[in-house]
Coordinates of C-alpha atoms and ligand atoms in Angstrom, one line a residue:
X1 CA -0.3 0.2 -0.1
X2 CA 1.0 3.2 -0.8
X3 CA 1.8 5.9 1.9
X4 CA 1.8 9.4 1.9
X5 CA 5.8 9.5 1.8
X6 CA 5.7 7.3 -1.3
X7 CA 3.0 9.7 -2.8
X8 CA 5.5 12.7 -2.8
X9 CA 7.9 10.7 -4.9
X10 CA 4.9 10.5 -8.1
X11 CA 5.6 12.6 -11.2
X12 CA 2.4 14.2 -11.1
X13 CA -1.3 14.1 -11.1
X14 CA -1.5 11.6 -14.2
X15 CA 1.1 8.8 -12.3
X16 CA -0.7 9.7 -9.4
X17 CA -4.4 9.2 -11.2
X18 CA -2.7 5.8 -12.7
X19 CA -1.2 4.8 -8.8
X20 CA -4.6 5.5 -7.4
X21 CA -6.2 2.9 -10.2
X22 CA -3.6 -0.4 -9.3
X23 CA -4.8 1.0 -5.6
X24 CA -8.5 0.4 -5.9
X25 CA -8.2 -2.4 -8.6
X26 CA -6.4 -4.4 -6.0
X27 CA -8.7 -5.9 -3.8
X28 CA -10.9 -7.2 -6.8
X29 CA -8.3 -8.9 -8.6
X30 CA -5.9 -12.8 -8.1
X31 CA -3.4 -12.1 -5.7
X32 CA -1.4 -12.7 -8.2
X33 CA -2.7 -9.7 -10.4
X34 CA -2.0 -7.8 -7.2
X35 CA 1.6 -8.6 -7.1
X36 CA 2.4 -6.9 -10.5
X37 CA 0.0 -3.9 -9.6
X38 CA 2.5 -3.5 -6.4
X39 CA 5.2 -3.6 -9.2
X40 CA 3.6 -1.0 -11.1
X41 CA 3.1 1.2 -8.1
X42 CA 6.4 1.5 -7.0
X43 CA 7.9 1.5 -10.7
X44 CA 5.7 5.0 -10.5
X45 CA 7.1 6.1 -7.6
X46 CA 10.6 5.3 -9.0
X47 CA 12.3 8.5 -10.5
X48 CA 11.9 7.7 -15.1
X49 CA 13.7 4.9 -16.4
X50 CA 16.0 5.7 -19.0
X51 CA 17.8 3.0 -20.5
X52 CA 20.6 3.9 -22.7
X53 CA 20.2 1.6 -26.2
X54 CA 22.3 0.5 -29.5
X55 CA 24.8 -1.3 -31.5
X56 CA 28.2 -2.8 -29.5
X57 CA 30.9 -0.1 -29.2
X58 CA 28.5 3.1 -30.4
X59 CA 29.9 5.0 -27.0
X60 CA 26.8 4.4 -24.6
X61 CA 29.1 3.6 -21.6
X62 CA 30.9 6.9 -22.2
X63 CA 27.8 9.1 -22.6
X64 CA 26.5 7.5 -19.5
X65 CA 29.7 8.8 -17.8
X66 CA 29.0 12.0 -19.7
X67 CA 25.7 12.6 -18.7
X68 CA 26.4 11.4 -15.2
X69 CA 29.1 13.4 -14.5
X70 CA 31.6 10.9 -13.5
X71 CA 33.5 7.6 -15.0
X72 CA 32.4 5.3 -13.7
X73 CA 30.9 2.7 -16.3
X74 CA 33.8 1.0 -17.9
X75 CA 34.2 1.2 -20.9
X76 CA 35.7 -0.5 -24.3
X77 CA 35.9 -4.6 -23.8
X78 CA 35.3 -6.4 -20.6
X79 CA 33.4 -8.7 -18.5
X80 CA 31.5 -5.8 -16.8
X81 CA 31.0 -4.1 -20.3
X82 CA 29.0 -6.8 -21.3
X83 CA 26.2 -6.5 -17.8
X84 CA 23.3 -4.1 -18.1
X85 CA 24.0 -1.9 -14.9
X86 CA 21.4 0.4 -13.4
X87 CA 22.8 4.4 -12.1
X88 CA 20.3 5.1 -9.8
X89 CA 20.1 7.4 -6.7
X90 CA 21.6 7.1 -3.4
X91 CA 22.8 8.5 -0.7
X92 CA 26.6 6.6 -0.5
X93 CA 27.8 5.0 -3.5
X94 CA 27.2 1.3 -3.8
X95 CA 27.3 -1.4 -6.8
X96 CA 26.1 -4.0 -6.1
X97 CA 25.8 -7.5 -8.1
X98 CA 22.7 -8.7 -8.8
X99 CA 22.4 -12.7 -9.2
X100 CA 20.2 -14.5 -11.1
X101 CA 18.9 -16.3 -8.0
X102 CA 18.3 -13.0 -6.9
X103 CA 21.3 -12.6 -4.1
X104 CA 23.2 -9.3 -4.0
X105 CA 26.8 -9.1 -3.3
X106 CA 29.1 -5.8 -3.1
X107 CA 31.4 -4.5 -5.4
X108 CA 34.0 -2.4 -5.0
X109 CA 35.1 0.0 -7.2
X110 CA 38.4 -0.2 -8.2
X111 CA 41.7 2.0 -7.7
X112 CA 40.4 4.8 -10.3
X113 CA 36.8 5.1 -8.9
X114 CA 35.1 2.9 -11.8
X115 CA 33.1 0.0 -12.3
X116 CA 35.7 -2.4 -11.9
X117 CA 35.9 -4.2 -15.8
X118 CA 35.6 -7.8 -14.3
X119 CA 34.4 -9.8 -12.1
X120 CA 35.2 -12.3 -9.8
X121 CA 32.7 -14.6 -9.6
X122 CA 30.9 -16.6 -12.0
X123 CA 30.0 -14.3 -15.5
X124 CA 27.1 -16.6 -16.1
X125 CA 25.2 -16.4 -12.8
X126 CA 25.1 -12.1 -12.8
X127 CA 21.7 -10.6 -13.9
X128 CA 22.9 -6.9 -14.0
X129 CA 24.5 -4.3 -11.4
X130 CA 23.4 -1.7 -9.8
X131 CA 25.0 1.1 -9.6
X132 CA 23.7 3.4 -6.5
X133 CA 25.4 6.9 -6.8
X134 CA 25.3 10.1 -5.2
X135 CA 25.1 12.1 -8.7
X136 CA 21.4 14.8 -8.4
X137 CA 21.6 13.8 -11.4
X138 CA 19.9 11.0 -11.0
X139 CA 17.6 12.1 -8.6
X140 CA 15.2 12.7 -11.1
X141 CA 16.7 10.2 -14.0
X142 CA 17.8 6.3 -13.2
X143 CA 20.2 5.3 -16.0
X144 CA 20.3 2.6 -18.2
X145 CA 23.6 1.5 -20.1
X146 CA 22.7 -2.1 -21.2
X147 CA 25.9 -4.0 -22.8
X148 CA 24.2 -3.8 -27.0
X149 CA 22.3 -4.9 -30.0
X150 CA 23.9 -6.4 -32.9
X151 CA 27.5 -8.3 -31.2
X152 CA 28.8 -11.1 -31.9
X153 CA 28.2 -12.2 -28.0
X154 CA 24.4 -13.4 -28.0
X155 CA 24.9 -13.6 -25.0
X156 CA 25.0 -9.1 -23.8
X157 CA 22.2 -9.3 -26.8
X158 CA 20.3 -11.0 -25.0
X159 CA 20.8 -9.4 -21.8
X160 CA 19.9 -6.2 -24.0
X161 CA 17.1 -7.7 -25.4
X162 CA 15.2 -8.4 -22.5
X163 CA 15.7 -5.7 -20.7
X164 CA 14.5 -4.0 -23.8
X165 CA 11.4 -6.4 -23.6
X166 CA 12.1 -7.4 -27.0
X167 CA 12.8 -11.1 -26.1
X168 CA 10.1 -14.1 -25.4
X169 CA 11.4 -14.6 -22.0
X170 CA 11.9 -18.2 -20.9
X171 CA 12.2 -19.7 -17.1
X172 CA 15.5 -19.8 -17.3
X173 CA 16.4 -16.4 -18.0
X174 CA 16.9 -13.5 -15.6
X175 CA 15.6 -10.8 -14.6
X176 CA 15.0 -7.2 -14.4
X177 CA 12.3 -7.9 -11.6
X178 CA 14.8 -7.6 -8.6
X179 CA 12.7 -6.4 -5.8
X180 CA 11.5 -10.2 -3.5
X181 CA 8.2 -9.8 -3.0
X182 CA 7.6 -10.4 -7.3
X183 CA 8.3 -14.2 -6.2
X184 CA 4.8 -14.9 -6.7
X185 CA 4.7 -13.3 -10.6
X186 CA 5.2 -15.4 -13.3
X187 CA 7.0 -14.8 -16.1
X188 CA 4.4 -12.8 -18.8
X189 CA 3.8 -10.7 -16.0
X190 CA 7.4 -9.8 -15.2
X191 CA 8.1 -9.4 -18.5
X192 CA 5.3 -6.8 -18.2
X193 CA 6.5 -4.5 -15.4
X194 CA 10.0 -4.8 -16.2
X195 CA 12.3 -3.1 -18.8
X196 CA 12.4 0.6 -19.6
X197 CA 10.2 3.4 -19.7
X198 CA 12.1 5.9 -22.1
X199 CA 14.6 4.8 -24.7
X200 CA 18.1 7.2 -25.4
X201 CA 19.3 5.1 -28.7
X202 CA 22.8 6.0 -30.1
X203 CA 23.7 5.6 -33.4
X204 CA 27.1 6.5 -34.9
X205 CA 27.7 7.5 -38.6
X206 CA 25.4 5.2 -40.9
X207 CA 22.4 3.8 -39.6
X208 CA 21.8 0.2 -40.6
X209 CA 18.5 -1.4 -42.0
X210 CA 18.7 -3.8 -38.2
X211 CA 18.9 -0.2 -36.1
X212 CA 15.4 0.4 -37.1
X213 CA 14.5 -2.7 -36.3
X214 CA 16.1 -2.6 -33.0
X215 CA 14.0 0.4 -32.2
X216 CA 11.4 -0.8 -33.2
X217 CA 11.5 -3.6 -31.2
X218 CA 12.1 -2.0 -28.2
X219 CA 9.0 -1.9 -26.3
X220 CA 8.6 0.6 -22.9
X221 CA 7.1 -1.5 -20.0
X222 CA 5.9 -3.8 -22.1
X223 CA 6.1 -5.8 -25.4
X224 CA 2.4 -3.5 -26.8
X225 CA 4.6 -0.3 -25.7
X226 CA 6.7 0.9 -29.0
X227 CA 9.1 3.1 -28.8
X228 CA 7.9 6.6 -30.1
X229 CA 8.7 10.0 -29.9
X230 CA 6.9 9.9 -26.4
X231 CA 10.3 8.1 -25.8
X232 CA 12.8 8.3 -27.5
X233 CA 15.5 10.2 -28.4
X234 CA 18.4 9.2 -30.4
X235 CA 22.2 10.6 -30.8
X236 CA 24.3 10.8 -33.2
X237 CA 27.7 9.7 -31.6
X238 CA 31.2 9.9 -31.9
X239 CA 30.1 13.1 -34.0
X240 CA 34.8 13.9 -33.8
X241 CA 34.9 10.8 -36.4
X242 CA 32.5 11.9 -39.2
X243 CA 34.6 13.0 -42.1
X244 CA 33.0 16.1 -43.5
X245 CA 34.3 15.2 -47.0
X246 CA 32.0 12.1 -47.1
X247 CA 29.0 14.9 -46.5
X248 CA 28.1 17.5 -49.5
X249 CA 27.3 20.6 -48.3
X250 CA 29.5 20.6 -44.7
X251 CA 32.3 23.2 -46.2
X252 CA 34.7 20.6 -45.0
X253 CA 33.2 21.7 -40.8
X254 CA 32.9 18.7 -39.0
X255 CA 30.6 19.7 -37.4
X256 CA 28.0 21.1 -40.3
X257 CA 28.6 17.6 -41.6
X258 CA 27.7 16.2 -38.0
X259 CA 24.5 18.7 -37.8
X260 CA 23.8 17.6 -41.6
X261 CA 24.2 13.7 -41.5
X262 CA 21.6 14.1 -37.9
X263 CA 18.8 15.4 -40.3
X264 CA 19.2 12.3 -42.6
X265 CA 19.1 10.3 -39.8
X266 CA 16.8 11.4 -38.4
X267 CA 14.0 11.0 -41.5
X268 CA 15.3 7.2 -41.6
X269 CA 14.3 6.7 -37.7
X270 CA 10.6 8.6 -37.8
X271 CA 8.7 8.6 -36.0
X272 CA 10.3 6.3 -33.6
X273 CA 12.6 8.8 -32.5
X274 CA 11.6 12.4 -31.1
X275 CA 15.3 13.7 -32.8
X276 CA 18.9 12.8 -33.7
X277 CA 21.1 15.4 -31.6
X278 CA 24.7 14.9 -32.6
X279 CA 27.8 14.8 -30.3
X280 CA 31.7 13.5 -28.9
X281 CA 30.7 11.2 -26.0
X282 CA 34.6 11.6 -25.9
X283 CA 35.1 14.9 -25.4
X284 CA 32.2 15.1 -22.5
X285 CA 33.3 12.2 -21.6
X286 CA 36.2 14.2 -20.5
X287 CA 35.7 17.6 -19.3
X288 CA 32.9 16.4 -17.3
X289 CA 33.8 14.1 -15.2
X290 CA 37.6 15.5 -14.7
X291 CA 39.2 13.4 -16.8
X292 CA 40.3 16.2 -18.3
X293 CA 43.2 17.1 -16.1
X294 CA 45.7 20.2 -15.7
X295 CA 48.3 18.1 -16.9
X296 CA 46.6 17.3 -20.2
X297 CA 46.2 21.0 -20.9
X298 CA 50.0 21.7 -20.0
X299 CA 50.7 19.4 -22.5
X300 CA 48.2 20.4 -24.6
X301 CA 50.0 24.2 -24.6
X302 CA 53.5 22.9 -25.1
X303 CA 51.7 20.8 -28.6
X304 CA 50.2 24.6 -29.4
X305 CA 54.2 26.2 -29.5
X306 CA 54.4 23.9 -32.4
X307 CA 55.4 24.7 -36.4
X308 CA 52.3 24.6 -38.2
X309 CA 53.6 22.6 -41.2
X310 CA 54.9 19.8 -38.3
X311 CA 51.7 19.6 -36.3
X312 CA 49.3 19.4 -39.3
X313 CA 51.7 16.4 -40.0
X314 CA 50.7 15.1 -36.8
X315 CA 47.4 15.3 -36.7
X316 CA 46.9 13.6 -39.9
X317 CA 46.9 10.1 -37.6
X318 CA 46.8 8.6 -34.3
X319 CA 50.3 6.6 -35.4
X320 CA 52.0 9.8 -36.6
X321 CA 50.6 11.7 -33.5
X322 CA 51.7 9.2 -31.1
X323 CA 55.5 8.3 -32.8
X324 CA 56.5 11.9 -34.5
X325 CA 59.4 12.6 -32.4
X326 CA 58.5 15.5 -30.1
X327 CA 59.1 16.8 -26.6
X328 CA 55.6 16.0 -25.4
X329 CA 56.2 12.2 -24.2
X330 CA 54.5 9.5 -26.0
X331 CA 52.6 8.1 -22.8
X332 CA 51.2 11.8 -22.6
X333 CA 50.3 11.6 -26.5
X334 CA 48.6 8.6 -25.7
X335 CA 47.0 9.9 -22.6
X336 CA 45.4 12.9 -24.8
X337 CA 44.3 10.8 -27.9
X338 CA 42.7 8.2 -25.1
X339 CA 40.8 11.3 -23.6
X340 CA 40.1 13.8 -26.6
X341 CA 40.9 11.5 -29.5
X342 CA 42.1 13.9 -32.4
X343 CA 39.7 15.9 -33.1
X344 CA 39.4 17.1 -29.2
X345 CA 43.2 17.7 -29.2
X346 CA 43.5 19.3 -32.8
X347 CA 40.5 21.5 -31.1
X348 CA 41.9 22.4 -28.0
X349 CA 45.5 23.9 -29.8
X350 CA 43.1 25.8 -31.9
X351 CA 41.8 27.4 -28.8
X352 CA 45.0 27.9 -27.2
X353 CA 46.6 29.3 -29.7
X354 CA 44.0 32.3 -30.0
X355 CA 44.2 32.8 -26.3
X356 CA 47.9 31.6 -24.9
X357 CA 46.6 32.6 -21.4
X358 CA 43.4 30.1 -20.9
X359 CA 43.5 28.2 -17.8
X360 CA 42.8 24.5 -17.7
X361 CA 39.3 24.6 -17.0
X362 CA 38.5 27.7 -18.9
X363 CA 39.6 24.5 -21.5
X364 CA 38.4 22.6 -19.7
X365 CA 34.5 24.2 -20.9
X366 CA 35.5 25.1 -24.6
X367 CA 35.9 21.8 -25.0
X368 CA 33.0 21.1 -23.2
X369 CA 30.7 23.2 -25.7
X370 CA 32.7 22.1 -28.3
X371 CA 31.1 17.9 -27.2
X372 CA 27.1 19.4 -27.8
X373 CA 26.2 18.1 -24.5
X374 CA 24.7 20.8 -23.7
X375 CA 22.0 19.7 -26.6
X376 CA 21.8 16.5 -25.7
X377 CA 20.6 17.9 -22.0
X378 CA 18.7 20.4 -23.3
X379 CA 16.9 18.0 -25.6
X380 CA 16.9 14.9 -22.7
X381 CA 14.9 18.1 -20.4
X382 CA 12.3 18.4 -22.7
X383 CA 11.4 15.4 -23.5
X384 CA 12.1 13.3 -20.7
X385 CA 12.1 15.1 -17.8
X386 CA 9.5 17.8 -18.7
X387 CA 6.8 15.1 -19.2
X388 CA 8.0 12.1 -17.1
X389 CA 4.8 11.9 -15.9
X390 CA 2.6 11.4 -19.0
X391 CA 5.8 9.0 -19.9
X392 CA 5.4 7.3 -16.6
X393 CA 1.4 6.9 -15.9
X394 CA 0.8 5.2 -20.3
X395 CA 3.7 2.9 -19.1
X396 CA 2.2 2.2 -16.4
X397 CA -1.0 1.9 -17.1
X398 CA 0.6 -0.5 -20.1
X399 CA 1.9 -2.8 -17.7
X400 CA -1.6 -2.6 -16.3
X401 CA -3.7 -4.2 -18.9
X402 CA -0.6 -6.4 -19.9
X403 CA -1.3 -7.9 -15.9
X404 CA -5.2 -8.1 -16.2
X405 CA -4.4 -10.1 -19.8
X406 CA -2.1 -12.4 -18.7
X407 CA -4.1 -13.2 -16.3
X408 CA -6.7 -15.1 -18.3
X409 CA -9.6 -14.5 -16.2
X410 CA -12.3 -12.8 -18.3
X411 CA -14.4 -11.1 -15.1
X412 CA -10.5 -9.8 -14.2
X413 CA -10.2 -8.7 -17.5
X414 CA -13.4 -6.7 -17.8
X415 CA -13.2 -5.0 -14.7
X416 CA -9.7 -3.6 -15.2
X417 CA -10.5 -2.5 -18.8
X418 CA -13.4 -0.4 -17.3
X419 CA -11.1 1.2 -14.9
X420 CA -8.8 2.4 -17.4
X421 CA -11.8 3.8 -19.4
X422 CA -13.2 5.6 -16.5
X423 CA -9.7 7.1 -16.2
X424 CA -8.9 8.0 -19.3
X425 CA -12.8 9.5 -20.3
X426 CA -12.1 12.2 -17.0
X427 CA -10.8 15.7 -18.7
X428 CA -7.6 16.1 -16.6
X429 CA -6.4 12.8 -18.3
X430 CA -6.3 14.0 -21.3
X431 CA -2.7 14.3 -21.9
X432 CA -2.8 10.8 -21.8
X433 CA -4.5 10.6 -24.2
X434 CA -3.0 12.2 -26.5
X435 CA 0.3 10.6 -25.6
X436 CA -1.7 7.3 -26.1
X437 CA -3.2 9.0 -29.6
X438 CA 0.6 9.8 -30.0
X439 CA 2.2 6.1 -30.0
X440 CA -1.0 5.0 -31.9
X441 CA -0.9 6.8 -35.4
X442 CA 3.7 6.4 -34.5
X443 CA 3.7 2.5 -34.1
X444 CA 1.0 2.0 -37.5
X445 CA -1.6 0.3 -34.9
X446 CA -4.1 3.0 -35.9
X447 CA -3.8 3.9 -40.1
X448 CA -3.4 7.6 -40.4
X449 CA -3.0 9.4 -44.4
X450 CA 0.6 11.1 -44.2
X451 CA -0.2 14.4 -44.1
X452 CA -2.1 13.8 -40.4
X453 CA -0.3 11.4 -39.4
X454 CA 2.6 14.3 -39.3
X455 CA -0.5 16.4 -37.0
X456 CA -1.0 14.3 -34.7
X457 CA 3.1 13.9 -34.0
X458 CA 3.1 17.7 -34.5
X459 CA 0.4 18.8 -31.5
X460 CA 1.7 15.5 -29.2
X461 CA 5.2 15.6 -29.3
X462 CA 5.5 18.7 -27.9
X463 CA 5.2 21.3 -25.0
X464 CA 5.2 24.6 -27.5
X465 CA 2.1 25.9 -28.0
X466 CA 3.7 27.1 -31.6
X467 CA 4.9 24.5 -32.0
X468 CA 2.7 22.4 -32.2
X469 CA 0.7 24.1 -34.3
X470 CA 3.5 23.9 -36.1
X471 CA 3.6 28.3 -36.2
X472 CA 6.6 29.0 -34.6
X473 CA 6.8 32.9 -34.1
X474 CA 3.5 33.7 -36.1
X475 CA 1.3 36.1 -34.2
X476 CA -1.1 35.4 -31.4
X477 CA -4.2 36.3 -33.5
X478 CA -2.5 34.2 -36.0
X479 CA -2.7 31.1 -33.7
X480 CA -6.0 31.4 -32.0
X481 CA -7.7 31.7 -35.2
X482 CA -5.2 28.5 -36.7
X483 CA -6.1 26.7 -33.6
X484 CA -9.8 26.9 -33.6
X485 CA -10.0 26.2 -37.3
X486 CA -8.1 22.8 -36.3
X487 CA -10.6 22.5 -34.0
X488 CA -13.2 22.5 -35.4
X489 CA -11.4 19.9 -38.6
X490 CA -10.9 17.3 -36.3
X491 CA -14.3 17.4 -35.3
X492 CA -15.7 16.1 -37.9
X493 CA -13.2 14.0 -39.6
X494 CA -14.0 12.4 -36.2
X495 CA -17.6 12.0 -37.3
X496 CA -17.5 11.6 -41.0
X497 CA -14.3 11.0 -42.1
X498 CA -12.5 8.2 -40.1
X499 CA -13.1 4.3 -39.5
X500 CA -13.7 3.5 -35.7
X501 CA -9.8 3.6 -34.7
X502 CA -9.1 7.2 -36.5
X503 CA -12.4 8.7 -34.7
X504 CA -10.5 7.9 -31.4
X505 CA -7.6 9.8 -32.3
X506 CA -9.3 12.5 -33.9
X507 CA -11.2 12.8 -30.7
X508 CA -8.5 13.3 -28.9
X509 CA -6.4 15.8 -31.5
X510 CA -9.7 18.0 -31.9
X511 CA -9.4 17.6 -27.9
X512 CA -5.7 18.7 -28.0
X513 CA -6.2 21.7 -30.6
X514 CA -9.1 22.7 -28.3
X515 CA -7.3 22.8 -25.1
X516 CA -4.8 24.9 -27.6
X517 CA -7.8 27.7 -28.5
X518 CA -8.5 28.0 -24.3
X519 CA -5.3 28.4 -23.5
X520 CA -4.8 31.4 -26.2
X521 CA -7.8 32.8 -25.6
X522 CA -7.0 33.4 -22.2
X523 CA -3.2 35.1 -22.4
Ligands
GDP633 N1 36.3 9.6 -31.1 C1 35.3 9.6 -30.4 N2 35.6 7.8 -29.5 C2 33.9 7.5 -28.9 C3 32.9 8.7 -28.6 N3 32.6 7.8 -27.8 C4 32.8 6.9 -27.6 N4 34.0 6.6 -28.0 C5 35.3 5.2 -27.8 O1 35.0 4.4 -27.8 C6 34.8 2.9 -28.1 C7 33.7 2.2 -27.2 O2 32.7 3.4 -25.9 P1 31.9 2.6 -25.2 O3 32.0 3.6 -25.2 O4 32.8 1.3 -24.1 O5 31.4 1.8 -26.1 P2 29.1 0.6 -26.0 O6 30.3 -0.3 -25.6 O7 28.5 1.7 -26.4 O8 29.1 1.1 -24.3 C8 35.8 3.2 -26.5 O9 36.7 3.0 -27.1 C9 35.5 5.3 -26.4 O10 36.3 5.9 -25.2 C10 33.3 10.2 -29.6 O11 32.6 10.5 -28.7 N5 34.5 10.2 -30.2
MG634 MG1 29.8 -0.1 -22.9

């Protein structure tokens, strides 16, 4: 049962409404379904669960470190890079190994404060890692690092797919549900409540066709909820490794090339993700996590004094950079490569040449700016944090529905169904209906002509009125008139032009425009 303190952790009114529904239904359902509802309630009062997914070596762990602001997730190779790790807020830094049998064991950090790369226990018995960190970023987001899809390592793929809810469950498989009170849950029900609520998808240059499949397979919270612009964003990582010459219109500039490429990928991945944002995870990690030191700054300062022709030659490749005869020790240069790679090194030296008195701290901030991390943070805030309430509530409702379906009791299913209908009919649940409509349309569950689907996407995936209307920056009276016109159009489409499924969506869009119009009129 939920207490007053638990209620305080709910993300907002929609989560509270779904939590209420679970509590009211609990006495009316089987013990097994009730256990599932308890798990749904627990998840509703936890921070939004964001999985970082993508191919192996796309830089997921590097980006996780950058976002948390601490080098804690092991990168590259090692056993622990093949495990799912959940980074959540805690009052004391601690890492726990969770075994398939439910037991846990504390795992000490290594000398550098990181999760060790390798384990001293039987790897095959480990389900996943739980990392509790004091970092403020984790207060309202739980970040889940995954080993990655598309690797040759089948076990890692399986662990990732399981977390994303894409895999069919079999009894021998491990669970993401860790609370002991779930012991009475069957596999289907566990699967319904496990998994992430939102996904940050990491791609690199050249999204492949099966990346889109992987994204399509992502289901938030239940097998019936697919990724869409409501709960998924993508980053184009390793922007520094893009050869601008390979992207027409880039004028030889890496960031212009990255932005153009990200736009192209956005149209490939649409409507699965809200956005594709270019970023250089490696530089972001080094600048944000203390990986970039004043010794590094000194070495870069020394390099900035080199003759131009020599410097350009050294930057031609990592090999030349490290083996060229030069006063900066080879070990230091290898380290610079590992922290910044050639592009970051070039940017840093350019900055030092322009401003020779730049302090190490100021240089670090310049590198952070060059990494594009701020753009990722802004989108995370706009897409995930600002809408955590709706995302969590929608995921919880999907879990509740799946639990009722799995019960096999038609009476129970009907009771749950009716309760959800009552909840959705309430005016204050409009936002939830809008998210649902958006998901139905973008996943193709409800077919819409392309222009209407675009419009649903626009209205549903922004919180800013100008953007919702597709009329950013236009005068107030134009916005008001347009909102009213579209409200009327969708109402008649709902009544006359649509299939029953389309009509349901159309009613929601009509209501959305009507509310926008009311809001504009009141201003
Ligand atoms: N040049 C460059 N290398 C990166 C970037 N992000 C990650 N890497 C490197 O890519 C390798 C794989 O990164 P990792 O985070 O372990 O990938 P994961 O398997 O997706 O978790 C590591 O050697 C990272 O240093 C980036 O933005 N630029
Ligand atoms: Mg990794």
